[in-house]
mmCIF file of C-alpha atoms in Angstrom:
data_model
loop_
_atom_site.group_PDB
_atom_site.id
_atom_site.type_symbol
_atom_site.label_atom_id
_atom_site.label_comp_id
_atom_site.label_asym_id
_atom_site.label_seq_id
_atom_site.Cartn_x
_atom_site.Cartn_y
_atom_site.Cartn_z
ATOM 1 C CA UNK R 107 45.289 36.579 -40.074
ATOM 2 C CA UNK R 108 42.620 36.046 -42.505
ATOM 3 C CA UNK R 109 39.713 35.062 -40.132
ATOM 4 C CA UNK R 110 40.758 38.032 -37.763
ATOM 5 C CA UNK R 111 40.262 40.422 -41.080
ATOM 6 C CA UNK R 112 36.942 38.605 -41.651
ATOM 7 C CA UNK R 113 35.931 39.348 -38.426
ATOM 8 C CA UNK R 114 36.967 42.785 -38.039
ATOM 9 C CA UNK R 115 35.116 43.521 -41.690
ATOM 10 C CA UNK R 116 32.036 41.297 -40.081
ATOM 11 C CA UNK R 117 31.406 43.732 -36.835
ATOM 12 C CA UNK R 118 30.713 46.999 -38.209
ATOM 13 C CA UNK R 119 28.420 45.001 -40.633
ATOM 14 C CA UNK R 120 27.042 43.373 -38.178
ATOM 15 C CA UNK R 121 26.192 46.803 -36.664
ATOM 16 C CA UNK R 122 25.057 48.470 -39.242
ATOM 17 C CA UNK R 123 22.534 45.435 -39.791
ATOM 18 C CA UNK R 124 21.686 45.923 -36.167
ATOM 19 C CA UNK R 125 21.106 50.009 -36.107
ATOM 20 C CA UNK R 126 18.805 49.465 -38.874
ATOM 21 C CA UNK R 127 17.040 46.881 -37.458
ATOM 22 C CA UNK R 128 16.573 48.929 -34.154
ATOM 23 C CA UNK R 129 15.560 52.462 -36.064
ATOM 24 C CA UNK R 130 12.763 50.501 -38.278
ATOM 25 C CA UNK R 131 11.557 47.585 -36.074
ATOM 26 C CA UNK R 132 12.232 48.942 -32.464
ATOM 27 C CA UNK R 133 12.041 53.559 -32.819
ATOM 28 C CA UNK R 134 10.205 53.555 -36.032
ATOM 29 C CA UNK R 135 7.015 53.003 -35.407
ATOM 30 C CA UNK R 136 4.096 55.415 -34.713
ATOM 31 C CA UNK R 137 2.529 55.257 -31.089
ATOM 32 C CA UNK R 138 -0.561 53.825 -32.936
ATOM 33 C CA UNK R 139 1.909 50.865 -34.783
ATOM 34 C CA UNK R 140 -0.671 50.425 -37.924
ATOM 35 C CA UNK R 141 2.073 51.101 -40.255
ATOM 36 C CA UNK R 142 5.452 50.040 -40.694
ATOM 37 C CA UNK R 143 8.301 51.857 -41.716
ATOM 38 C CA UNK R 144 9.396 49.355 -44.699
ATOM 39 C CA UNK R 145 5.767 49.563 -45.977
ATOM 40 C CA UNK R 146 6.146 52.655 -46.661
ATOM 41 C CA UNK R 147 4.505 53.717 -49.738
ATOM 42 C CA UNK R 148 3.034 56.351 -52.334
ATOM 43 C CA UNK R 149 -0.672 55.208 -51.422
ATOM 44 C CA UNK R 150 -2.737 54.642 -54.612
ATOM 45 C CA UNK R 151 0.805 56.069 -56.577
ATOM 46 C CA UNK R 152 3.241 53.047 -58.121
ATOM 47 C CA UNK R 153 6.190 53.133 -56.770
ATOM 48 C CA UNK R 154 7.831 54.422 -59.299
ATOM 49 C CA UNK R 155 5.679 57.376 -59.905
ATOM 50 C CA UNK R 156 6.020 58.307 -56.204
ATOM 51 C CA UNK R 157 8.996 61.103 -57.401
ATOM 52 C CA UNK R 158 7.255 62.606 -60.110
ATOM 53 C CA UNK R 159 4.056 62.967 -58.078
ATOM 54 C CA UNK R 160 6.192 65.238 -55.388
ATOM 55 C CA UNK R 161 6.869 67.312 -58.289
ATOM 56 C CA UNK R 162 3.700 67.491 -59.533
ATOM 57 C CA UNK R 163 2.169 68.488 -56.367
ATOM 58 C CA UNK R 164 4.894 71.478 -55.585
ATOM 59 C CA UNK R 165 4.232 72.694 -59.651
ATOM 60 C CA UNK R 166 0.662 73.826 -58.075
ATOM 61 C CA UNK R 167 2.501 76.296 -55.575
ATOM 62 C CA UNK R 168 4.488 77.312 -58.717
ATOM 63 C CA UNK R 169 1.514 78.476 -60.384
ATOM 64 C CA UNK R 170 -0.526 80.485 -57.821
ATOM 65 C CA UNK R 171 -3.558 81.352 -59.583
ATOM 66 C CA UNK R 172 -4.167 76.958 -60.126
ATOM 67 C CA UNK R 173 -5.246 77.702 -56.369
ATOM 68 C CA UNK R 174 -7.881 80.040 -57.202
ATOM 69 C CA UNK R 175 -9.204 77.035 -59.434
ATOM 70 C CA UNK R 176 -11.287 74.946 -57.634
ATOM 71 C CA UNK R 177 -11.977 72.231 -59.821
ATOM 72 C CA UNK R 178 -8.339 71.322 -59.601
ATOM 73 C CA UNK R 179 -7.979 71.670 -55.819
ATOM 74 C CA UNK R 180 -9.794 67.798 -55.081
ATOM 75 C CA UNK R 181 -6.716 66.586 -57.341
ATOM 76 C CA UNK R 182 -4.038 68.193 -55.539
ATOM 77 C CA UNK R 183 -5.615 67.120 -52.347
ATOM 78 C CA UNK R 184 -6.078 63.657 -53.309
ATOM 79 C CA UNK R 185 -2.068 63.689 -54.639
ATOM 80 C CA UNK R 186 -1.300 64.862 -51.262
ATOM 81 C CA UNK R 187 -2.770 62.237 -49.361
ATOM 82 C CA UNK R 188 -1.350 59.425 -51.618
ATOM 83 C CA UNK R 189 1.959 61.309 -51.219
ATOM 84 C CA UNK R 190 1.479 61.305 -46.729
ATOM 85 C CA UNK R 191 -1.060 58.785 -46.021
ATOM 86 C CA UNK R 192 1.364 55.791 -44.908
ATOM 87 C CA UNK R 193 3.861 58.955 -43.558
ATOM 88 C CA UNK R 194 1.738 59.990 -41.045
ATOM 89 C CA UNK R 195 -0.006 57.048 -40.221
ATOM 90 C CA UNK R 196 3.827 55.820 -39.242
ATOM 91 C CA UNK R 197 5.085 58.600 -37.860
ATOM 92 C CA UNK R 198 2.261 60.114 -36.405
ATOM 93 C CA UNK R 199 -0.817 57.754 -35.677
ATOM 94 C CA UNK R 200 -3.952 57.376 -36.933
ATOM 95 C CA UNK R 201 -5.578 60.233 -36.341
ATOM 96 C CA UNK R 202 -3.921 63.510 -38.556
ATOM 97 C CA UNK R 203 -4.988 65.681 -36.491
ATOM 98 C CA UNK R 204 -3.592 68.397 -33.600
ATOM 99 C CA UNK R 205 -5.390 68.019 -29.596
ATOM 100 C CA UNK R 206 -4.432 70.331 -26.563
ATOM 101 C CA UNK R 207 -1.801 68.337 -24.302
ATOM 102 C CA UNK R 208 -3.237 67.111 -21.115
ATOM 103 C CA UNK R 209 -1.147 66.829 -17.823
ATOM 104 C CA UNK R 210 -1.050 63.536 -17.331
ATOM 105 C CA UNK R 211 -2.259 62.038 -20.190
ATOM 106 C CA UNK R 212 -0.229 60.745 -23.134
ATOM 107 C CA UNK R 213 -0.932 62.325 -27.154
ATOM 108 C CA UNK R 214 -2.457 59.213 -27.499
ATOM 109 C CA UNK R 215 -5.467 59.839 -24.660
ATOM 110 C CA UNK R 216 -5.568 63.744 -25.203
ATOM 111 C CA UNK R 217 -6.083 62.815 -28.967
ATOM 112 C CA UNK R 218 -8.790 60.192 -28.205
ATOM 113 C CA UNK R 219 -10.574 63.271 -25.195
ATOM 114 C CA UNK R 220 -10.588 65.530 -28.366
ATOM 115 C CA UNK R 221 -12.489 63.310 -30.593
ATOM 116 C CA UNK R 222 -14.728 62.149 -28.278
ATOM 117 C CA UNK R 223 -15.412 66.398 -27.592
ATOM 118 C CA UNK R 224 -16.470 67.010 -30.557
ATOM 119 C CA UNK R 225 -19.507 63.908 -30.910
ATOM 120 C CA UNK R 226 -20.561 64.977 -27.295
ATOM 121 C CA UNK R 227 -21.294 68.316 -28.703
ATOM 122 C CA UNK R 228 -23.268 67.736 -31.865
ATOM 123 C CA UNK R 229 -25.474 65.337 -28.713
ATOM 124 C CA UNK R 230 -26.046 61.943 -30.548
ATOM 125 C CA UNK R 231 -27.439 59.051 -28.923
ATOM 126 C CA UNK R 232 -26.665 55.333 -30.087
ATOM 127 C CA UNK R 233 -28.232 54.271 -33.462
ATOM 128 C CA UNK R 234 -27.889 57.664 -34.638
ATOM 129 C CA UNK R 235 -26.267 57.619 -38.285
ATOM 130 C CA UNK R 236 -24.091 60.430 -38.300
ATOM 131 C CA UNK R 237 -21.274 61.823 -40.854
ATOM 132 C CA UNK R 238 -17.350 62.444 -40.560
ATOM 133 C CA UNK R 239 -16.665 65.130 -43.273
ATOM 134 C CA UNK R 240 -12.697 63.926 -44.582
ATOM 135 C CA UNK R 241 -12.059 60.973 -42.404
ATOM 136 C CA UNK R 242 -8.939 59.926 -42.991
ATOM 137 C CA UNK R 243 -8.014 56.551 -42.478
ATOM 138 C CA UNK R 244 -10.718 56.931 -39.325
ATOM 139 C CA UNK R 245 -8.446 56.994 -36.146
ATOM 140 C CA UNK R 246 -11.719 60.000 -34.853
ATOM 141 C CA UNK R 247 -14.769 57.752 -36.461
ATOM 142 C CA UNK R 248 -13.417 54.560 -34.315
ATOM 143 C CA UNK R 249 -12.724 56.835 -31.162
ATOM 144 C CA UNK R 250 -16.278 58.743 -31.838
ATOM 145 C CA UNK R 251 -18.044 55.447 -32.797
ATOM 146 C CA UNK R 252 -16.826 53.394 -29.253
ATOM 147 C CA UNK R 253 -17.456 56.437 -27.623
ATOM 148 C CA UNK R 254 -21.314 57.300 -28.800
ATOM 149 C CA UNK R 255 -22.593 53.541 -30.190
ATOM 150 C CA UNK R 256 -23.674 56.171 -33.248
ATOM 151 C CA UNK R 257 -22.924 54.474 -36.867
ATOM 152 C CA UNK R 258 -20.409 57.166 -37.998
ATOM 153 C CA UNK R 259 -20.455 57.554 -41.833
ATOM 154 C CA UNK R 260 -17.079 58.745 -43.473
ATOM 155 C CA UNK R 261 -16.049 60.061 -46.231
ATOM 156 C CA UNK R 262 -12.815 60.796 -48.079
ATOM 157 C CA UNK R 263 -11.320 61.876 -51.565
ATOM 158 C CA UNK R 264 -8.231 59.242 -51.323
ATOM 159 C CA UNK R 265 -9.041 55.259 -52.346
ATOM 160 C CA UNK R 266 -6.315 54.689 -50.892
ATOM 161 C CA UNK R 267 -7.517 55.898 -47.495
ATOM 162 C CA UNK R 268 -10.351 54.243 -48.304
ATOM 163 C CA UNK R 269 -8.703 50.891 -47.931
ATOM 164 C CA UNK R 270 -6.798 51.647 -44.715
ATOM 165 C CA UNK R 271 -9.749 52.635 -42.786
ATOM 166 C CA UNK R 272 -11.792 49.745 -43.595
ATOM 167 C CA UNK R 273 -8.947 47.653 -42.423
ATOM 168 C CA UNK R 274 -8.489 49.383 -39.182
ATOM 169 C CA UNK R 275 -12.065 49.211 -38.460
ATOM 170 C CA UNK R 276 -12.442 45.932 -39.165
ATOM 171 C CA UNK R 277 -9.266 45.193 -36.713
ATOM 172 C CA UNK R 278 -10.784 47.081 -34.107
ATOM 173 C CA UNK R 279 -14.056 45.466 -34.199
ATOM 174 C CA UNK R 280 -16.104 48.814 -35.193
ATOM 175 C CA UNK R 281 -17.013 47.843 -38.759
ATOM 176 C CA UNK R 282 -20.484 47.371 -38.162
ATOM 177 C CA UNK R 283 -20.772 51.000 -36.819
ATOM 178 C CA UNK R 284 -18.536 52.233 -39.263
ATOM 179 C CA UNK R 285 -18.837 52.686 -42.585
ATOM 180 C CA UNK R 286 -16.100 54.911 -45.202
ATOM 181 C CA UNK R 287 -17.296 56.070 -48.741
ATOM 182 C CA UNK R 288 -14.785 57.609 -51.516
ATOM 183 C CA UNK R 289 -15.936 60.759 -52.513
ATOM 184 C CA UNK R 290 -15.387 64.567 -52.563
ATOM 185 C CA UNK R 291 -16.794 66.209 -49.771
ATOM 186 C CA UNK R 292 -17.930 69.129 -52.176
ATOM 187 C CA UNK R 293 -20.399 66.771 -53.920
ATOM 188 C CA UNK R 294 -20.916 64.076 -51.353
ATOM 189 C CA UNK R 295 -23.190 60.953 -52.711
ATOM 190 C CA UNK R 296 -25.387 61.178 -49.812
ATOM 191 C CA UNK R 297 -29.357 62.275 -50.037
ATOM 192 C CA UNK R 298 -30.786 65.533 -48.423
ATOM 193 C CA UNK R 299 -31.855 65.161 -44.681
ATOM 194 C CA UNK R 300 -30.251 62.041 -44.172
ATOM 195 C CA UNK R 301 -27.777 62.248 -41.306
ATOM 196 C CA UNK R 302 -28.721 63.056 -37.081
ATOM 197 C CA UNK R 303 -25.612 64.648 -36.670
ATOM 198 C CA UNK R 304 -22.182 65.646 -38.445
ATOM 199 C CA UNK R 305 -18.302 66.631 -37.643
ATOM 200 C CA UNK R 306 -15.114 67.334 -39.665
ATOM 201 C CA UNK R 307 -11.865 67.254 -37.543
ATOM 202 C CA UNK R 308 -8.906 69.553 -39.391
ATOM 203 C CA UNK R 309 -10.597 68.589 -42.714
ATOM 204 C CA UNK R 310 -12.613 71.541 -44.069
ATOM 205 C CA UNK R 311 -9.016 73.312 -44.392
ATOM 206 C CA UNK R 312 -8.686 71.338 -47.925
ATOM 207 C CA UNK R 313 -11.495 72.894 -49.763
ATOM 208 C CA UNK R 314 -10.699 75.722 -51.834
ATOM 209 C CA UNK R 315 -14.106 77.520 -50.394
ATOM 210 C CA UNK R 316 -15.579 76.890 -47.648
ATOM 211 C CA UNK R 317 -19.335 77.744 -48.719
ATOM 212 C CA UNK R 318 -19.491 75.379 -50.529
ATOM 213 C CA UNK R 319 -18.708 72.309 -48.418
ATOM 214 C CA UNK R 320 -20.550 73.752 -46.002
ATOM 215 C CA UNK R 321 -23.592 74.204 -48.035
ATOM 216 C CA UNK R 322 -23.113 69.968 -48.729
ATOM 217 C CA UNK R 323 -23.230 69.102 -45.051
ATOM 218 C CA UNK R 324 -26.189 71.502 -44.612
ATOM 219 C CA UNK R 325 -27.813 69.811 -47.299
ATOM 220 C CA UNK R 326 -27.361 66.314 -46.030
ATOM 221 C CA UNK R 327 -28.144 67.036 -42.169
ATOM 222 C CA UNK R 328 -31.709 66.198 -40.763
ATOM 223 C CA UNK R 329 -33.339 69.371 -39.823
ATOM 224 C CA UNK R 330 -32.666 70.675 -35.903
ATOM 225 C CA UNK R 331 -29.447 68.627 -36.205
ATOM 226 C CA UNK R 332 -26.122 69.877 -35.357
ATOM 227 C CA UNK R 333 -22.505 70.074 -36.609
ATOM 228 C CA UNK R 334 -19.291 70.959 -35.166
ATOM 229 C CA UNK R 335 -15.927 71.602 -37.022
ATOM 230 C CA UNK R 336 -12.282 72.166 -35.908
ATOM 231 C CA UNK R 337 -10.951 74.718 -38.215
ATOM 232 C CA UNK R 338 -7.356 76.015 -39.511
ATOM 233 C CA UNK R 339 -7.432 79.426 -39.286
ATOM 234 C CA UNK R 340 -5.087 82.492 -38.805
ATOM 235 C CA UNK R 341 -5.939 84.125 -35.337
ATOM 236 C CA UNK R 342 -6.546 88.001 -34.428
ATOM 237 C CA UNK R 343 -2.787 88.198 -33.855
ATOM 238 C CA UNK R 344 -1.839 87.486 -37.428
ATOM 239 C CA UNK R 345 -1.079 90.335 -39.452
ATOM 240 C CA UNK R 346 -0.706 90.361 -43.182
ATOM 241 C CA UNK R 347 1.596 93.213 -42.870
ATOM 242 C CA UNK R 348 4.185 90.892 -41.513
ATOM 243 C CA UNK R 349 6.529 88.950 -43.458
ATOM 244 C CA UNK R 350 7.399 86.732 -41.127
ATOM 245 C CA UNK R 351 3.664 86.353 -40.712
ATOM 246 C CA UNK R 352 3.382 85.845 -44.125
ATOM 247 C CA UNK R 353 5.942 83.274 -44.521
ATOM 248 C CA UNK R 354 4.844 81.223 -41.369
ATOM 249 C CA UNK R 355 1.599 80.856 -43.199
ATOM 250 C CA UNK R 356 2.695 80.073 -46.674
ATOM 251 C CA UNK R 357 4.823 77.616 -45.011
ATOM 252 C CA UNK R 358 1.812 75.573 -43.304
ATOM 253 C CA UNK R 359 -0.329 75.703 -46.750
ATOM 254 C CA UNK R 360 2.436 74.204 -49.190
ATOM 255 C CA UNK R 361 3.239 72.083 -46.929
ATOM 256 C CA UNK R 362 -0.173 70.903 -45.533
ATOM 257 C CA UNK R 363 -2.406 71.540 -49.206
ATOM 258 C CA UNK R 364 -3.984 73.962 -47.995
ATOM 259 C CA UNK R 365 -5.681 76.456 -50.984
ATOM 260 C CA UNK R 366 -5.009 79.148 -48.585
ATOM 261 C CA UNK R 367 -5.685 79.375 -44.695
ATOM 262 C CA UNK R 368 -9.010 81.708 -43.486
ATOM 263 C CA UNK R 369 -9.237 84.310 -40.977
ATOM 264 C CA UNK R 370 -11.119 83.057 -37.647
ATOM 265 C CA UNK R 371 -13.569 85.953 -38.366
ATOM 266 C CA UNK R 372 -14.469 84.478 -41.692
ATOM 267 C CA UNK R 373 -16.022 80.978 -40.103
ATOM 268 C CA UNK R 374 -18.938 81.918 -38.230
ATOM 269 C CA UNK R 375 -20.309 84.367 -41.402
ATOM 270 C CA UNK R 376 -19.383 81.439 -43.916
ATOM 271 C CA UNK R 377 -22.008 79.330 -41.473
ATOM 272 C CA UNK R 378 -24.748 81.874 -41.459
ATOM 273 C CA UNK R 379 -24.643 82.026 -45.193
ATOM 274 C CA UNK R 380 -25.602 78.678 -45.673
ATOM 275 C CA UNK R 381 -28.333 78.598 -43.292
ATOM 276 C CA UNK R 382 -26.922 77.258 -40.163
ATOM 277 C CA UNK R 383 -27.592 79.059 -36.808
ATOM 278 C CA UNK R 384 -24.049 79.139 -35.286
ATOM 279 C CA UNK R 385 -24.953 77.961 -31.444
ATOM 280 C CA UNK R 386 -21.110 78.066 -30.107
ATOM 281 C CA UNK R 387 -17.667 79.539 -31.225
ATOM 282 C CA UNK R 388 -14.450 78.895 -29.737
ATOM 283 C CA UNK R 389 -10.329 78.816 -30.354
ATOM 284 C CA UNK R 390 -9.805 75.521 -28.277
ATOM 285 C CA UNK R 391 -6.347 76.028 -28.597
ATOM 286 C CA UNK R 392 -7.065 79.220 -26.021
ATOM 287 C CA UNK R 393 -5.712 79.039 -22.695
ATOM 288 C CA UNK R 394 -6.442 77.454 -20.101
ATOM 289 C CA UNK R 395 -5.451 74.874 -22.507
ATOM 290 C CA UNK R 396 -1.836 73.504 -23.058
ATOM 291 C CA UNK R 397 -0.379 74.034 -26.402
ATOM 292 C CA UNK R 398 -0.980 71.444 -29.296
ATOM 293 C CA UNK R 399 2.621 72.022 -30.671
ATOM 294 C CA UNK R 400 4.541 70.532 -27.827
ATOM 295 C CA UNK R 401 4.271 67.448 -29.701
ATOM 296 C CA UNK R 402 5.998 68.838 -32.469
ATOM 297 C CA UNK R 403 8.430 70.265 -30.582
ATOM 298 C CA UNK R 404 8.732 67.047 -28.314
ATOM 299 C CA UNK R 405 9.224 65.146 -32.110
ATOM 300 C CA UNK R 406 12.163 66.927 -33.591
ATOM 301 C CA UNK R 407 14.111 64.030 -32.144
ATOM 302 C CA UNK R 408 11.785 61.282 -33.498
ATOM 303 C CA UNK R 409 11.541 63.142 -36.907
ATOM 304 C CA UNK R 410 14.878 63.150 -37.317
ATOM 305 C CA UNK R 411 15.626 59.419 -36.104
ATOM 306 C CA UNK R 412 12.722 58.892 -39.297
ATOM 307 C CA UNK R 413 14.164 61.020 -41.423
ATOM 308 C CA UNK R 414 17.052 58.735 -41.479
ATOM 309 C CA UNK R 415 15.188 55.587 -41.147
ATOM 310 C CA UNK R 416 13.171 57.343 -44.644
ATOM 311 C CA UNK R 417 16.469 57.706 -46.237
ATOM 312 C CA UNK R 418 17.817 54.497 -45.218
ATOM 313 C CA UNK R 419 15.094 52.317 -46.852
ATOM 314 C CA UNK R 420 14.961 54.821 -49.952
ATOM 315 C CA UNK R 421 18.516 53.916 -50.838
ATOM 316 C CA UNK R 422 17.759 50.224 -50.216
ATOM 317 C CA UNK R 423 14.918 50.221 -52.798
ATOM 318 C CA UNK R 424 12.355 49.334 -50.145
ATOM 319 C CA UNK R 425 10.445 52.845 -50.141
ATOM 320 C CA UNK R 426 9.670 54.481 -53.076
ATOM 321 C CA UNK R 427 11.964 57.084 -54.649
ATOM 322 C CA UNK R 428 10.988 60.460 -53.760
ATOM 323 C CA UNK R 429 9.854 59.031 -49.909
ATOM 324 C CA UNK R 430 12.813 60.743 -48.813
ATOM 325 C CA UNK R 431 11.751 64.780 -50.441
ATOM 326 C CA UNK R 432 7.993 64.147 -48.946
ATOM 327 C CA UNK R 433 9.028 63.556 -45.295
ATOM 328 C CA UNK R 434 11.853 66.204 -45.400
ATOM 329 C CA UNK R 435 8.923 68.540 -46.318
ATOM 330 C CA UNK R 436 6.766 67.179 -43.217
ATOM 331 C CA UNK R 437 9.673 67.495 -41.611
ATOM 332 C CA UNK R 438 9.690 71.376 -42.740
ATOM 333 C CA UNK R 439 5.764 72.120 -42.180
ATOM 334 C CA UNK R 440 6.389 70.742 -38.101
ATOM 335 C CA UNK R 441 8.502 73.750 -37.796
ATOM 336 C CA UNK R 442 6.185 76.249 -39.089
ATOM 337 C CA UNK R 443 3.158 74.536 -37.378
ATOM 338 C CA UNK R 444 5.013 75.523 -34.264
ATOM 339 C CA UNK R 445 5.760 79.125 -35.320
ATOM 340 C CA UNK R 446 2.506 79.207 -36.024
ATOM 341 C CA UNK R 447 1.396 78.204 -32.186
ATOM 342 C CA UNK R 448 4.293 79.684 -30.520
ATOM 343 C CA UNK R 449 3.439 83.347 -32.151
ATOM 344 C CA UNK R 450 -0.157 82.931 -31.587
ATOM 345 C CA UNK R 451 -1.128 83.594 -35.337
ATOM 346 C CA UNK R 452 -2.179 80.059 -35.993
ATOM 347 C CA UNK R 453 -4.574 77.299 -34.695
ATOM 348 C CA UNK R 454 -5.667 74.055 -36.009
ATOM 349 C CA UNK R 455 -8.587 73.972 -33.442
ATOM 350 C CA UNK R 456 -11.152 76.596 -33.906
ATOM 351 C CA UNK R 457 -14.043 74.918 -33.248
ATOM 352 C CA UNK R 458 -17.508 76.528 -34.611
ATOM 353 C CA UNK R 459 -20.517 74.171 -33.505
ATOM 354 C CA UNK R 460 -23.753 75.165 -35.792
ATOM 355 C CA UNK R 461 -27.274 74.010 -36.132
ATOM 356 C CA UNK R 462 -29.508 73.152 -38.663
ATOM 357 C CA UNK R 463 -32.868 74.924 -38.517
ATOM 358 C CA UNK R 464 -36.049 73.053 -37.633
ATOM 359 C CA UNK R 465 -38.326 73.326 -40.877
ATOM 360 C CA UNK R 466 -41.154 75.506 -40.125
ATOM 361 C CA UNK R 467 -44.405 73.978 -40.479
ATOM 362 C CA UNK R 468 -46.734 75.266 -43.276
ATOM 363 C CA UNK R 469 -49.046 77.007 -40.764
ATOM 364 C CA UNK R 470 -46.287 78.531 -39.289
ATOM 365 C CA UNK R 471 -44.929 80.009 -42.692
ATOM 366 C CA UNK R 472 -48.343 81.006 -43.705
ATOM 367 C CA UNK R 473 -49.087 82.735 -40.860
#
């Protein structure tokens, strides 16, 4: 009687032992498996400070006008990415960014067709050194660096990213041709005139005006050289009158640290300021192409299978408290990412592609 108890208490362990072992080893995983879910982690945060950090980062929304003050923006951002880094990089792949879907081709190929867009257009050839403006943990520099043979400089505000990158390049045999640098991209440690070509991928968003970073990579690209960006931006159908509108928005910035989302029309005019010479202008998110949410939408299944994987290993002690309110507000920002594309008010993909003026020669200025 006693071994038949044992055993009927031992199966539904035995189960639960199994399920977990199935969400984390076998579902959890990313597509890109360069993080697993019981390394999860606050980044450059302890462990313990993981909780307090969330509540840090959500005081900023509290106080509005901490926005509008841009010397505390680079903090906020940096919190964020400690706060996401090994989230995404589980949950999402390496590369924290949106691409059109592609008939036929998995997120994984239409991600890697999108990076590889963007270097064809700013027309490197090998050896060129060229710059990737908030590179992540460099899933676009190793696609854009295979791709071209061009030694791809990044450069990001997180350490912690920092570290990541260098190991994945070094994994994927690319870190000769790449190279990542901590640093803020609004005072980048990088002389005048000294890259062939430049490209930020869904990073520009971050900076609390755009002038000024684009001023930076002006200042650093080699005269006649060219740089193309994929913006966040509200669309021609947003309208500021509308509170759903309004809320759809809000949503995306709190839960993307965002200082506060442009207006398409604002991108082009920020370039000219500067000094570029804006050569092309487009919403890649447009039709004919397919939308870039249907892999959010595809993923409500998969977020929720992580959401309870998350809470699983936050109860256990393995993931730092506070793991748990961070993905639920991922979790949160999916669903207004796809208001955002399914209304039309929103893309992640406006791409502006802008050169750098040839310097005039002295008989030309004189004359």
């Amino acid at each position: 009687m006693v071994s038949n108890t044992s055993n009927a208490r031992a199966l539904p362990r035995a189960l639960i032992a199994g399920g977990i072992y199935w969400f984390v080893c076998i579902l959890g995983p990313a597509e890109q498996k360069g993080k697993r879910a019981v390394d999860l982690s606050g980044g450059s945060i302890s462990a313990e400070k993981v909780q307090d950090n969330y509540k840090q980062y959500w005081s900023f929304f509290r106080r509005p006008k901490e926005i509008e003050t841009a010397e505390k923006v680079p903090d906020f951002v940096d919190t964020f990415y400690n706060l996401v880094t090994d989230i995404y990089e589980w949950g999402w792949g390496q590369s924290f960014h949106f691409s059109p879907s592609i008939p036929g081709k998995s997120h994984l190929e239409a991600t890697r067709l999108h990076e590889e867009m963007a270097v064809d257009l700013i027309n490197v050839k090998p050896g060129d050194r060229i710059l990737d403006v908030g590179c992540g943990v460099g899933g676009p520099m190793r696609s854009i660096a295979a791709h071209s043979r061009a030694k791809v400089v990044g450069i990001t505000i997180n350490d912690y990213q920092v570290s990541r990158a260098r190991m994945h390049n070094k994994k994927a045999g690319l870190d000769s041709l790449c190279e990542v640098v901590q640093g803020n991209f609004l005072e980048m440690p990088f002389p005048e005139n000294s890259f062939d070509g430049a490209y930020s991928i869904e990073a520009t968003c971050h900076a609390p005006k755009l002038e000024e970073v684009y001023a930076e990579i002006f200042r650093v690209l080699k005269p006649g050289s060219l740089y193309v960006s994929y913006e966040w931006v509200t669309t021609d159908k947003y309208e500021s009158s509308d509170p759903e509108h309004v809320e759809v928005i809000q949503g995306i910035e709190r839960g993307d640290a965002l200082p506060g989302l442009r207006n398409y029309a604002d991108i082009a005019e920020t370039a000219r300021k500067v000094g570029f010479e804006v050569v092309k202008e487009k919403d890649l998110a447009k039709p004919p192409a397919q939308p870039w949410w249907t892999r959010l939408k595809m993923g409500r299944i998969a977020y929720w299978r992580n959401h309870i994987v998350v809470t699983i290993l936050s109860a256990l002690g393995i993931a730092p408290k506070g793991t748990v309110d961070v993905h639920e507000m991922l979790f949160k920002t999916a669903d207004y990412l796809t208001k955002g594309g399914d209304t039309g008010i929103f893309t992640p993909m406006h791409m502006i592609l802008c050169r750098k003026p040839e310097k005039k020669t002295e008989e030309t200025s004189n004359s």
